[in-house]
Each structure stands twice: as structure tokens, then as C-alpha cells.
Backbone as JSON, one array per atom type, in Angstrom:
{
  "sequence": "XXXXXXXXXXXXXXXXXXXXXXXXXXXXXXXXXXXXXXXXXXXXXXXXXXXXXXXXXXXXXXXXXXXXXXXXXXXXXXXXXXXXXXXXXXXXXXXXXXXXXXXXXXXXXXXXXXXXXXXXXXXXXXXXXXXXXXXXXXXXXXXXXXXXXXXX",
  "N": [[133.09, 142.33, 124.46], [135.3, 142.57, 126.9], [135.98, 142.21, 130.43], [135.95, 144.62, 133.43], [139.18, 146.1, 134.46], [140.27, 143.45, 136.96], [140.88, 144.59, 139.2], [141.29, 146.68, 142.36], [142.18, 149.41, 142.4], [140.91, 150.18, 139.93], [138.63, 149.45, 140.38], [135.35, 150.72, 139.67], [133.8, 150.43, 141.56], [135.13, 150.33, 143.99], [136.12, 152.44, 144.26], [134.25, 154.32, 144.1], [133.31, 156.81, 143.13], [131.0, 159.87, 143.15], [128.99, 158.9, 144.07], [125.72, 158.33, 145.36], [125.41, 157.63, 148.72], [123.35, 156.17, 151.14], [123.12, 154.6, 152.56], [124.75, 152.95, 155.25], [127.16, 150.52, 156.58], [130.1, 148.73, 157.93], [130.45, 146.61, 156.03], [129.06, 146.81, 153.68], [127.14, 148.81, 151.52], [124.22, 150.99, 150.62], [123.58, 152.54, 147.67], [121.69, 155.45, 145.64], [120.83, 155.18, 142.65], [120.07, 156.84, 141.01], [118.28, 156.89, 138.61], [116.54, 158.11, 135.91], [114.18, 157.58, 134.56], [113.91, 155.01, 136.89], [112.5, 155.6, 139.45], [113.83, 154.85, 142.83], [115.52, 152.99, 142.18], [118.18, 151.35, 143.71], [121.01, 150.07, 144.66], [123.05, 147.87, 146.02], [126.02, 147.53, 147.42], [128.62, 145.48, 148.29], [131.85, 146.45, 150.59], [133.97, 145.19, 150.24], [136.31, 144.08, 147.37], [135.19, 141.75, 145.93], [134.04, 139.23, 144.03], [131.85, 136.97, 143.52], [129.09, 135.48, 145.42], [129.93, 133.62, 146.7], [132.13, 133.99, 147.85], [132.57, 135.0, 150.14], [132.15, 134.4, 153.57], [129.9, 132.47, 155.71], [128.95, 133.73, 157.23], [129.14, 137.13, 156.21], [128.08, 136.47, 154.32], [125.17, 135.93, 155.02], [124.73, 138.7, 156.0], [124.92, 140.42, 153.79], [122.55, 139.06, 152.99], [120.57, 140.11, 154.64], [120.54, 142.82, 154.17], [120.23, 143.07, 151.61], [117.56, 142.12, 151.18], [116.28, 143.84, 153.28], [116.85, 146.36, 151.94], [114.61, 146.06, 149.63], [112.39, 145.92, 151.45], [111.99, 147.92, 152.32], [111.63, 149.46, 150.01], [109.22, 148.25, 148.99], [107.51, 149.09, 150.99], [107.5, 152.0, 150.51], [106.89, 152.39, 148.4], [105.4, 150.95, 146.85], [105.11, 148.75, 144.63], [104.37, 147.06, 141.1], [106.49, 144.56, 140.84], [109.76, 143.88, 141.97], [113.07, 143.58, 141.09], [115.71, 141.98, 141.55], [118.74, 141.82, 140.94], [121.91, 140.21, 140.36], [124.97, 140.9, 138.65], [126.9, 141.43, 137.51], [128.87, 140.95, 135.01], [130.32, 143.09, 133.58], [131.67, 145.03, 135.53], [133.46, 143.37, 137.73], [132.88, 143.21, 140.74], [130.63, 142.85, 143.44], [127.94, 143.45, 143.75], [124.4, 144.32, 144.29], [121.63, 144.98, 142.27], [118.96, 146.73, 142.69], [115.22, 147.2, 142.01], [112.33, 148.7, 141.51], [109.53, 148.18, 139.79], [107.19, 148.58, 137.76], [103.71, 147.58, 135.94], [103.57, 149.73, 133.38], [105.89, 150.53, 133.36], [109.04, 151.45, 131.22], [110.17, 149.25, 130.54], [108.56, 147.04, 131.34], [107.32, 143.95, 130.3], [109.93, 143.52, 130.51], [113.84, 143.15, 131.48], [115.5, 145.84, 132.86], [117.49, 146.39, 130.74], [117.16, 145.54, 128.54], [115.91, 146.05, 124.84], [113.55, 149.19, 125.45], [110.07, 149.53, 125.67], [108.42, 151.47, 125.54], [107.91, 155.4, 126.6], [109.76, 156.85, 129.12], [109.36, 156.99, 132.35], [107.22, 155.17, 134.85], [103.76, 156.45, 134.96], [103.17, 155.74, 137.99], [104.85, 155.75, 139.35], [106.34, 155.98, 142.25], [107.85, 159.25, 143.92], [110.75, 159.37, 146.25], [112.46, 162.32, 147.85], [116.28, 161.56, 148.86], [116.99, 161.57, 151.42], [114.77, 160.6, 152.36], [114.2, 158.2, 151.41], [116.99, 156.92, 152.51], [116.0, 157.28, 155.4], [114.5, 155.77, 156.08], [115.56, 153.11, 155.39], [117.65, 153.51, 157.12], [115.72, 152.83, 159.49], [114.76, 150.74, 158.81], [117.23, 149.03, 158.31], [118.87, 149.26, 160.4], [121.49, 148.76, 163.02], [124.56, 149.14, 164.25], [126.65, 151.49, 162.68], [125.13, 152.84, 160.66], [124.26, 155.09, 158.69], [123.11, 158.44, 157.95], [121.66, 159.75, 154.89], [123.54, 162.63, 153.78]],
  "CA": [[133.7, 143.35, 125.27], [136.56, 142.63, 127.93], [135.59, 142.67, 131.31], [137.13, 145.69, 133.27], [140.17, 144.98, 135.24], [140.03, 143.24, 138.44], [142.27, 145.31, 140.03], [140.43, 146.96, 143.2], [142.7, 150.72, 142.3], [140.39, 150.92, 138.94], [137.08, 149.29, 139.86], [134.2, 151.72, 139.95], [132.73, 150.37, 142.89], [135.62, 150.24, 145.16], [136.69, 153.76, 144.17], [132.99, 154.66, 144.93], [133.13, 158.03, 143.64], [130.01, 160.05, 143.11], [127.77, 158.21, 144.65], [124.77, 158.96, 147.14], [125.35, 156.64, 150.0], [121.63, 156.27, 151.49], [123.48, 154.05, 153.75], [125.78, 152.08, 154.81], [128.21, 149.93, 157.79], [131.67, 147.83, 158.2], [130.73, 145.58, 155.16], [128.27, 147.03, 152.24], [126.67, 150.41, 151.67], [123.12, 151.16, 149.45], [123.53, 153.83, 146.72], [120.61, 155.65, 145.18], [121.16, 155.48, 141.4], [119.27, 158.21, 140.68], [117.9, 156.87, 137.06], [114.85, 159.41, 135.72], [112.87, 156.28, 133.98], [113.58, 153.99, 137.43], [112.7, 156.09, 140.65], [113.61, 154.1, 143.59], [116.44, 152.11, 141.66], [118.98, 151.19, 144.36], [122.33, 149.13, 144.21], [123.69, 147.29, 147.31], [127.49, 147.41, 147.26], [129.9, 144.72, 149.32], [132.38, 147.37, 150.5], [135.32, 144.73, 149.98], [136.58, 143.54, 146.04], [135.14, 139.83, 145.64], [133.62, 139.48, 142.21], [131.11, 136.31, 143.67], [128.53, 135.71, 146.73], [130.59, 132.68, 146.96], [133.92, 134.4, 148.43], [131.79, 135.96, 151.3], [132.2, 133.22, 154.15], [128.62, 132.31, 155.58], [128.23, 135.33, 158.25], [129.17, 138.07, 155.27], [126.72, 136.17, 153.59], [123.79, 136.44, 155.99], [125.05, 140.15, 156.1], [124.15, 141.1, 152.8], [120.73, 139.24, 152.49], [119.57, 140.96, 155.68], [120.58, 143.95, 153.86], [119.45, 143.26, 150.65], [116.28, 141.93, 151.65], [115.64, 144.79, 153.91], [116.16, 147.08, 151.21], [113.65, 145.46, 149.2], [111.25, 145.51, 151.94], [111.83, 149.31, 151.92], [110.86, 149.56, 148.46], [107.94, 147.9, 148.74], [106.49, 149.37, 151.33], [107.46, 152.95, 150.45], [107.0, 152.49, 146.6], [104.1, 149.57, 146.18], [105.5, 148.43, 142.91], [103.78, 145.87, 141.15], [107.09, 144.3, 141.1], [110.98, 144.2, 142.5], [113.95, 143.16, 140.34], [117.24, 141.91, 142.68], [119.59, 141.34, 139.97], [123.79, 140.49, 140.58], [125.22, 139.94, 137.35], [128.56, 141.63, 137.97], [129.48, 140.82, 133.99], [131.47, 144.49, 133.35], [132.49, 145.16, 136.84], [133.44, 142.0, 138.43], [132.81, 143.61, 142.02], [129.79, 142.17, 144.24], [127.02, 144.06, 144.36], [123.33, 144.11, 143.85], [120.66, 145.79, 141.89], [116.8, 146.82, 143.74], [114.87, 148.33, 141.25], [111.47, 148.91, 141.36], [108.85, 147.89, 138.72], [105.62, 148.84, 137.4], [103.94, 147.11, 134.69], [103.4, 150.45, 132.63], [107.44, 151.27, 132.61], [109.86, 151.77, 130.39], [110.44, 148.12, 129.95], [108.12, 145.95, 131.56], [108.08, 142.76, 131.73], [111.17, 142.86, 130.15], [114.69, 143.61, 132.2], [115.63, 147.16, 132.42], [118.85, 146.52, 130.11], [116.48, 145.52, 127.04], [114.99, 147.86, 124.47], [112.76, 150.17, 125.4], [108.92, 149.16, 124.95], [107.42, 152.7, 125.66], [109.15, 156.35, 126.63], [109.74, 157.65, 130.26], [108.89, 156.48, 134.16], [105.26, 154.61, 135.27], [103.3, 157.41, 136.2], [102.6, 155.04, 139.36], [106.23, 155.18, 140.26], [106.25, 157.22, 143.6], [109.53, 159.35, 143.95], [110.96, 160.0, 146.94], [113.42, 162.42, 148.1], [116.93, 160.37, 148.41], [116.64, 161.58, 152.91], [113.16, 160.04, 153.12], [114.99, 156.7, 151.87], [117.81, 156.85, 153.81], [115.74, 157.73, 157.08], [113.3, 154.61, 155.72], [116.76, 152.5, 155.06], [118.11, 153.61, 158.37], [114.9, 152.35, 160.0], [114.36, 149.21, 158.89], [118.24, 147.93, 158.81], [119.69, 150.19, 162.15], [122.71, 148.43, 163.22], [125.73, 150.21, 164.52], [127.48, 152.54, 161.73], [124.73, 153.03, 159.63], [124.66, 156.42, 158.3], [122.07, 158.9, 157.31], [121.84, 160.52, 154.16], [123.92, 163.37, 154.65]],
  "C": [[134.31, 142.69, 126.51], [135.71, 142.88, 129.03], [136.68, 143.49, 132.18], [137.99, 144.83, 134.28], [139.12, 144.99, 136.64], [140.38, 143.63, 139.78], [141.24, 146.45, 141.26], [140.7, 148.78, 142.93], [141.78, 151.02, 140.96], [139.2, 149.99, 138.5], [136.24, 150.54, 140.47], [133.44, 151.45, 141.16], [133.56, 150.28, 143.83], [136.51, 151.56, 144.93], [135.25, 154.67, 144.78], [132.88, 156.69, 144.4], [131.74, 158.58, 142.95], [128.84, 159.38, 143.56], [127.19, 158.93, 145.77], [124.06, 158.07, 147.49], [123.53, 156.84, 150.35], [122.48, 155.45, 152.55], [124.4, 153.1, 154.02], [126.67, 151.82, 156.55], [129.5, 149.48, 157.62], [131.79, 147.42, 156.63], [129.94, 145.85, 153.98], [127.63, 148.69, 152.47], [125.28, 150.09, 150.48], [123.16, 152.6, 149.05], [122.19, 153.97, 146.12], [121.4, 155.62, 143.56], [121.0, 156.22, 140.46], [119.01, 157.98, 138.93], [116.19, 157.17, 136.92], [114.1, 158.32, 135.15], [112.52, 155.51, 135.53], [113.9, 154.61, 139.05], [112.89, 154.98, 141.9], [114.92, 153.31, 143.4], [117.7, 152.42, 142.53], [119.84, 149.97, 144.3], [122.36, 149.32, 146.14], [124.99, 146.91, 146.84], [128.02, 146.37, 148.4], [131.06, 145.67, 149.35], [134.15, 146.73, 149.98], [135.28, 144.36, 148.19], [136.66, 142.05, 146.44], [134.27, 140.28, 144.7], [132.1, 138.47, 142.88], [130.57, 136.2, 145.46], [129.68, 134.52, 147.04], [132.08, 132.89, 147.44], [133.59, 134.54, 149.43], [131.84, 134.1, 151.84], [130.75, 133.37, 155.05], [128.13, 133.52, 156.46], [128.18, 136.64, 157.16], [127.95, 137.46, 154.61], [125.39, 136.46, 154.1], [123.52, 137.93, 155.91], [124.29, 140.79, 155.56], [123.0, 140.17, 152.77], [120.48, 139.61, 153.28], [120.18, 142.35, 155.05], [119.64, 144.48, 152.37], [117.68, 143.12, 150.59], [115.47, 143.2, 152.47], [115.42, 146.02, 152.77], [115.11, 146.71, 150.3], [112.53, 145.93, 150.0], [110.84, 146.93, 152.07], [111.03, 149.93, 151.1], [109.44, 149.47, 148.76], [106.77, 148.69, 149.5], [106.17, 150.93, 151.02], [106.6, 153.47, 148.68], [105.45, 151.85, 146.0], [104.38, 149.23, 145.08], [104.51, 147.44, 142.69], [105.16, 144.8, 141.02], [108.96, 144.33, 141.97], [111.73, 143.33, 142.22], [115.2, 142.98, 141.01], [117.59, 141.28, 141.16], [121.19, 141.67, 140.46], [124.21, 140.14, 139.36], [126.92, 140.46, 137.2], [129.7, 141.11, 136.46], [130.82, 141.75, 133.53], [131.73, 144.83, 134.46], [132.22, 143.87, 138.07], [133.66, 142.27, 140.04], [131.3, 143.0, 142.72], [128.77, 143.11, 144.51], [125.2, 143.92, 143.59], [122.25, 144.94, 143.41], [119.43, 145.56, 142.21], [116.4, 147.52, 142.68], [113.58, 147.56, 141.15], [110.29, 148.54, 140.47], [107.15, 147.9, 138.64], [104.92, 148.17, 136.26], [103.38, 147.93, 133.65], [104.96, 151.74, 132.77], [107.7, 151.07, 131.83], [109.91, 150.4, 129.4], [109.71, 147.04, 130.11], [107.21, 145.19, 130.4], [108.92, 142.77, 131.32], [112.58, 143.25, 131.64], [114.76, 145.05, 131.72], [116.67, 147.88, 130.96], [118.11, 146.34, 128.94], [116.19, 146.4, 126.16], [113.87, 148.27, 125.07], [111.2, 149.75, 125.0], [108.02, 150.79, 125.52], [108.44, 153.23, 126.48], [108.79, 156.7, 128.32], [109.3, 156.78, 131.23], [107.62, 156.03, 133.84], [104.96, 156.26, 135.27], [102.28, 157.04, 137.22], [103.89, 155.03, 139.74], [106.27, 156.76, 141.65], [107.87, 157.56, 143.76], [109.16, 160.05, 145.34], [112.29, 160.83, 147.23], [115.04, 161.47, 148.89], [116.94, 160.55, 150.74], [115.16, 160.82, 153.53], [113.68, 158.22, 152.87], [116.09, 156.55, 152.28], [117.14, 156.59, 155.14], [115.04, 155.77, 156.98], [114.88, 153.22, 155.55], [117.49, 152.23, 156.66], [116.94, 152.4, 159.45], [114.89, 151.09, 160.38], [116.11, 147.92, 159.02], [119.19, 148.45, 160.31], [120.67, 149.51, 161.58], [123.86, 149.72, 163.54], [126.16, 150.68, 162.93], [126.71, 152.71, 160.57], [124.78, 154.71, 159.83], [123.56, 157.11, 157.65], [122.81, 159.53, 156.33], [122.44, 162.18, 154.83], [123.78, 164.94, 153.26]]
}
């Protein structure tokens, strides 16, 4: 399978639509992904079209791991997983962004990745859900900075 274009007018992440922002500044935003097996499962977007971390010159870089990292640290403390999956793989949309997702080791898939088959049906029932304003406020918290944005 083709990867989609590179063209910034018909990637999915720099059209951005449907999404629920949890937060976001100048240079990246964190979407909730809202998937019913993987409560918690959040994407970190780069708000510009670069396909690799390696375009980002070393301050953008710092940027997003104090972003990504913070959400992470979110997770953890809101969630307790027994683990937390940062995955960029950016194969079918060659846009820059990063996947947080949560992990229990009585989900859907564990230990495998989430993209694998299936080794048993439905969510942990240790995965703690929260409404998508309690991580925002918890998002807000821990990365502030000027132009972040509450769930709205």
C-alpha cells in the first residue's frame, strides 16, 4: 500500500479535522483518540508538515520531548498503567506525530503492539477512564506554557 500523499492540503493531520484537542501551543497539539479498547490513548501532533524528528532543528526538538514526555508523565500518574507505548512510525501518513497509549498487561493485545491481532476481546478492566476535561486540565497542568488551551 502507497503511502498517502505528501501534500500538506490532503494530510489528515494537517487538516486536523475532528479531533479533540486536549491541548495544544505555536508548535504541536495532543489529541484524545478516543479508542473504546485503549482509554487514555493520546497522539502528539507537530502542528507543521515534516514527515521526520530529523527536520525539526534542535529547539523544535526539545519542544516536542518536553511535550511528549510530559504527556506520558500524565498518563502515568493519572492512569498507573503497567506500561506506556510512545510509538512514531508515520508509515501511512508521513506527518510527525506521536502515539501515548496506555497499557495493561490484561488488554486487548498485550505484550504485543496495539496494531497486531487481537489476543483477548475489549479494554483491561484496570484501565481507568477519564473524562477527555480531566485530561486536558491534567495536560494543561503539567505542560502550562503560554497558548495552551483547555479542553473546550
Amino acid at each position: 500500500m502507497p503511502l498517502r500523499s505528501n501534500r500538506p492540503d490532503s494530510c489528515p493531520l494537517c487538516l486536523g479535522s475532528e479531533e479533540e484537542v486536549l491541548w495544544r501551543d505555536g508548535r504541536c497539539r495532543v489529541i484524545d483518540v478516543r479508542h473504546a479498547d485503549y482509554p487514555g490513548y493520546l497522539r502528539v501532533i507537530w502542528n507543521e508538515h515534516v514527515a521526520e524528528m530529523t527536520d525539526l532543528d534542535a529547539d523544535d526538538c526539545a519542544h516536542l520531548w518536553r511535550v511528549l514526555l510530559g504527556t506520558e508523565r500524565v498518563l502515568r500518574r493519572l492512569m498507573s498503567p503497567d506500561k506506556v507505548n510512545l510509538a512514531s512510525l508515520g508509515n501511512m501518513v508521513p506527518h510527525l506525530h506521536w502515539h501515548v497509549i496506555p497499557r495493561y498487561r490484561d488488554d486487548a493485545h498485550f505484550p504485543d503492539a496495539i496494531w497486531a491481532p487481537p489476543r483477548r476481546r475489549g479494554p483491561s478492566p484496570h484501565a481507568v477512564v477519564h473524562p477527555p476535561a480531566t485530561l486536558a486540565a491534567a495536560l494543561r497542568a503539567e505542560l502550562g506554557g503560554s497558548g495552551a488551551t483547555a479542553f473546550a
